[in-house]
Coordinates of C-alpha atoms in Angstrom, one line a residue:
X237 CA 72.4 203.7 146.7
X238 CA 69.6 206.1 147.3
X239 CA 69.6 209.7 148.7
X240 CA 66.4 211.0 150.4
X241 CA 67.4 214.7 149.4
X242 CA 64.5 216.2 151.5
X243 CA 62.6 215.0 154.7
X244 CA 61.3 216.5 157.5
X245 CA 62.6 213.8 160.2
X246 CA 61.3 216.1 163.1
X247 CA 57.7 215.8 162.1
X248 CA 57.2 212.0 160.9
X249 CA 53.8 210.8 162.0
X250 CA 54.4 209.4 165.7
X251 CA 52.2 206.4 164.4
X252 CA 55.2 205.1 162.2
X253 CA 57.4 202.7 163.5
X254 CA 55.4 203.1 166.9
X255 CA 57.2 206.5 166.7
X256 CA 60.8 205.5 166.8
X257 CA 62.8 207.9 164.3
X258 CA 66.2 205.4 164.5
X259 CA 63.5 202.4 163.3
X260 CA 62.4 204.8 160.4
X261 CA 65.7 205.3 159.3
X262 CA 66.5 201.6 159.9
X263 CA 63.5 200.7 157.6
X264 CA 65.1 203.0 155.1
X265 CA 68.7 202.1 155.3
X266 CA 67.4 198.2 154.6
X267 CA 66.5 199.8 151.3
X268 CA 69.9 201.0 150.5
X269 CA 68.6 204.2 151.7
X270 CA 72.5 205.6 153.3
X271 CA 71.8 209.4 153.3
X272 CA 69.2 211.6 154.3
X273 CA 69.1 215.3 154.4
X274 CA 66.7 216.6 157.3
X275 CA 65.1 220.2 156.2
X276 CA 64.6 223.1 159.0
X277 CA 60.9 225.0 157.9
X278 CA 61.7 227.8 161.0
X279 CA 65.3 228.5 162.5
X280 CA 63.8 227.2 165.8
X281 CA 63.9 223.5 164.2
X282 CA 67.8 223.6 163.8
X283 CA 68.7 222.6 167.0
X284 CA 66.2 219.9 166.8
X285 CA 67.5 218.7 163.5
X286 CA 71.2 218.9 164.8
X287 CA 70.3 216.4 167.6
X288 CA 68.7 214.2 165.1
X289 CA 72.5 214.2 163.1
X290 CA 74.5 213.7 166.4
X291 CA 72.8 210.8 166.7
X292 CA 72.6 209.4 163.0
X293 CA 75.9 209.5 161.0
X294 CA 74.1 209.5 157.8
X295 CA 71.7 212.7 158.4
X296 CA 72.4 216.3 157.8
X297 CA 70.7 219.2 158.1
X298 CA 69.3 222.6 156.5
X299 CA 68.8 225.7 158.1
X300 CA 66.0 227.9 156.8
X301 CA 63.0 229.4 156.8
X302 CA 59.8 228.2 154.7
X303 CA 57.8 230.5 153.0
X304 CA 54.1 230.0 154.4
X305 CA 55.4 229.9 158.1
X306 CA 53.6 232.9 160.5
X307 CA 56.5 234.2 162.5
X308 CA 56.2 236.8 165.1
X309 CA 59.9 238.8 164.1
X310 CA 61.5 238.0 161.0
X311 CA 65.2 237.2 161.4
X312 CA 67.8 239.0 160.0
X313 CA 70.5 237.8 157.5
X314 CA 73.0 237.7 160.5
X315 CA 71.2 235.2 162.3
X316 CA 70.4 232.8 159.3
X317 CA 74.0 232.4 159.3
X318 CA 74.6 232.0 162.9
X319 CA 71.8 229.1 162.7
X320 CA 73.6 227.7 159.8
X321 CA 77.0 227.9 161.0
X322 CA 76.5 226.8 164.5
X323 CA 74.6 223.8 164.3
X324 CA 76.5 222.5 160.7
X325 CA 74.0 223.3 158.4
X326 CA 74.9 221.8 154.8
X327 CA 72.1 224.2 153.2
X328 CA 69.9 227.1 153.2
X329 CA 66.4 226.1 153.3
X330 CA 63.8 225.3 152.8
X331 CA 63.0 228.8 151.3
X332 CA 61.4 230.4 148.5
X333 CA 57.9 231.7 147.4
X334 CA 54.6 230.3 147.8
X335 CA 51.2 232.4 146.0
X336 CA 48.8 229.6 146.1
X337 CA 46.9 230.7 149.2
X338 CA 47.8 234.6 148.7
X339 CA 44.1 234.9 147.6
X340 CA 42.4 231.8 148.9
X341 CA 43.5 232.7 152.6
X342 CA 45.6 235.9 152.9
X343 CA 45.1 236.4 156.4
X344 CA 46.4 232.8 157.5
X345 CA 49.9 233.3 155.4
X346 CA 52.7 235.6 154.9
X347 CA 51.9 238.9 152.3
X348 CA 53.9 238.5 149.1
X349 CA 56.3 241.3 150.7
X350 CA 57.1 239.2 153.1
X351 CA 58.0 236.7 151.3
X352 CA 60.2 238.0 148.8
X353 CA 62.1 239.9 151.6
X354 CA 62.1 236.7 153.8
X355 CA 63.7 234.2 151.0
X356 CA 66.1 237.8 149.9
X357 CA 67.7 237.3 153.2
X358 CA 68.1 233.5 152.6
X359 CA 69.8 234.0 149.2
X360 CA 72.2 236.9 150.4
X361 CA 73.1 234.6 153.5
X362 CA 73.1 231.3 151.4
X363 CA 75.5 233.2 149.0
X364 CA 77.8 234.7 152.5
X365 CA 78.3 231.2 153.4
X366 CA 79.1 229.5 149.8
X367 CA 76.1 226.7 150.6
X368 CA 73.5 225.8 148.4
X369 CA 69.7 226.7 148.6
X370 CA 66.7 224.5 149.3
X371 CA 63.9 226.2 147.5
X372 CA 60.1 226.1 147.5
X373 CA 58.1 227.6 144.7
X374 CA 54.4 227.2 144.4
X375 CA 52.7 230.0 141.7
X376 CA 55.6 232.5 142.0
X377 CA 57.6 231.3 138.9
X378 CA 59.1 234.8 137.9
X379 CA 59.8 236.2 141.0
X380 CA 61.8 232.9 141.9
X381 CA 63.9 232.7 139.2
X382 CA 64.6 236.8 138.9
X383 CA 65.9 236.3 142.9
X384 CA 68.1 233.2 142.1
X385 CA 69.5 235.4 138.7
X386 CA 70.1 238.5 141.3
X387 CA 71.4 236.8 144.3
X388 CA 72.7 233.1 143.3
X389 CA 76.2 231.8 142.7
X390 CA 75.8 229.7 139.5
X391 CA 78.5 227.8 140.5
X392 CA 77.0 226.9 144.5
X393 CA 73.5 226.8 143.0
X394 CA 70.7 224.9 144.3
X395 CA 67.4 222.8 144.1
X396 CA 64.0 223.8 143.1
X397 CA 62.7 220.5 145.8
X398 CA 59.4 219.2 145.3
X399 CA 59.2 220.3 141.6
X400 CA 55.6 220.5 140.3
X401 CA 56.2 223.2 137.7
X402 CA 56.7 223.2 133.9
X403 CA 60.1 222.1 131.5
X404 CA 60.7 225.6 130.7
X405 CA 60.8 226.5 134.7
X406 CA 63.5 223.2 135.2
X407 CA 65.5 224.4 132.2
X408 CA 65.4 227.7 132.8
X409 CA 66.8 226.5 136.8
X410 CA 69.7 223.9 135.6
X411 CA 70.8 226.7 133.3
X412 CA 71.3 228.7 136.5
X413 CA 73.2 226.1 138.1
X414 CA 70.2 224.3 139.9
X415 CA 69.2 220.7 140.1
X416 CA 65.4 219.7 140.1
X417 CA 64.4 217.6 142.7
X418 CA 61.2 214.9 142.3
X419 CA 59.2 213.7 145.2
X420 CA 56.3 210.8 145.3
X421 CA 54.4 213.5 143.1
X422 CA 55.9 212.2 139.8
X423 CA 54.7 208.6 140.7
X424 CA 51.0 210.2 140.7
X425 CA 48.6 209.0 137.9
X426 CA 47.5 212.3 136.6
X427 CA 51.2 213.4 136.7
X428 CA 52.3 212.6 133.3
X429 CA 53.4 216.5 132.7
X430 CA 56.2 215.8 135.5
X431 CA 56.9 212.5 134.2
X432 CA 57.8 214.6 131.4
X433 CA 60.1 216.9 133.1
X434 CA 61.7 213.4 134.7
X435 CA 62.4 212.6 131.2
X436 CA 63.7 215.6 129.7
X437 CA 65.8 217.0 132.7
X438 CA 69.7 215.7 132.3
X439 CA 70.6 213.2 134.3
X440 CA 73.0 214.6 135.8
X441 CA 70.6 217.4 137.3
X442 CA 68.2 215.4 139.0
X443 CA 67.6 214.5 142.9
X444 CA 65.0 212.5 144.5
X445 CA 63.2 213.2 148.1
X446 CA 60.3 212.1 149.8
X447 CA 59.1 215.6 151.8
X448 CA 57.9 213.0 154.1
X449 CA 55.8 213.2 156.1
X450 CA 54.0 214.5 153.5
X451 CA 53.2 213.5 149.5
X452 CA 53.6 209.5 150.1
X453 CA 54.6 208.4 147.0
X454 CA 51.8 205.4 144.7
X455 CA 51.6 202.6 146.4
X456 CA 51.5 204.4 149.7
X457 CA 49.5 207.4 148.7
X458 CA 47.2 208.7 151.6
X459 CA 49.7 207.3 154.2
X460 CA 52.2 209.3 156.1
X461 CA 55.4 209.4 154.2
X462 CA 58.7 208.1 155.2
X463 CA 62.2 208.0 153.7
X464 CA 62.3 204.4 152.5
X465 CA 60.0 205.4 150.1
X466 CA 62.2 207.5 148.3
X467 CA 62.8 204.1 146.4
X468 CA 59.6 204.1 144.8
X469 CA 60.0 207.9 143.3
X470 CA 63.4 206.4 142.2
X471 CA 61.8 203.4 140.3
X472 CA 59.1 205.7 138.4
X473 CA 61.8 207.9 137.1
X474 CA 63.9 205.0 136.3
X475 CA 61.2 203.5 134.3
X476 CA 59.8 206.9 132.6
X477 CA 63.8 207.3 131.6
X478 CA 63.9 203.5 130.2
X479 CA 67.4 203.4 132.3
X480 CA 68.3 201.2 135.6
X481 CA 66.9 202.0 138.9
X482 CA 70.8 201.2 139.5
X483 CA 71.8 204.0 137.3
X484 CA 69.1 206.2 138.4
X485 CA 70.5 205.6 142.0
X486 CA 74.2 206.2 141.6
X487 CA 73.6 209.5 139.2
X488 CA 71.2 210.9 141.6
X489 CA 73.5 210.2 144.7
X490 CA 76.5 211.7 142.7
X491 CA 74.2 214.7 142.1
X492 CA 73.4 214.8 145.9
X493 CA 76.9 215.3 146.7
X494 CA 77.9 217.3 144.0
X495 CA 75.6 220.1 145.1
X496 CA 75.7 219.4 149.1
X497 CA 79.6 219.4 148.9
X498 CA 79.3 219.7 153.1
X499 CA 77.4 216.5 153.0
X500 CA 80.4 214.6 151.6
X501 CA 82.8 214.0 154.7
X502 CA 79.5 212.5 156.6
X503 CA 79.0 210.2 153.5
X504 CA 79.8 206.4 153.6
X505 CA 84.1 206.0 152.9
X506 CA 83.2 204.0 149.7
X507 CA 80.9 206.8 148.7
X508 CA 83.4 209.2 149.4
X509 CA 86.4 207.1 147.6
X510 CA 84.0 206.8 144.4
X511 CA 83.0 210.9 144.4
X512 CA 87.3 211.5 144.8
X513 CA 88.0 209.4 142.1
X514 CA 85.1 211.4 140.0
X515 CA 86.7 214.5 140.4
X516 CA 83.3 215.4 142.5
X517 CA 84.7 216.1 146.0

């Protein structure tokens, strides 16, 4: 069994599977992808994601605001909490910091100050709700780690999603209770440093994701991504680590439910039983 721990199901390419989300999910299930975490990038996304979750028992959702989203007004902590509680989010995010465009397109992205305050509010909401955080971080290593240290309970933790930073950052995040999630980027020819991260991060701290419809893995690179292709991500990591795909799938699935504990009641009965026997839920 595989889990796509980060996908934007409300943004899948309409040309894929004739625009039928149910068909896209069924294509993933046919490859034994049995759980999906649908990610919000604004609080306005959350009701739509909740509708998808109600229609598909194997879809759970997050509630959060992406660092690069331009908003007319910034939601306060209470609004973030309300959205997460009302719609049954299992995590807060994706939130974080992205400084990549600050110098390149400063007028089109939120300022550093706005991003920092937005991120801080979401971390506070997550701590109050005792939910893990899903973090997007790009060229903001020190500020990201500083806010994690200040606001995140290591017993709850979170995940650095679509990880593209170095091994030192991964290790520091792991020390603070975080998981490292790898996307299709790990399959790219020029991503050897990321495959080294895949080899050296403890297996019980790895997650796999598509970030679909973005970042399709090899051999689908250049196409709109879809949840079924999380299997290619898993295959690449298993090969890099020199382990079987079955071991990689089993451990990353257990990792997912260990981190996103609120998702475990929605897991297939066989998965819940296995997690219970392992003391993970």
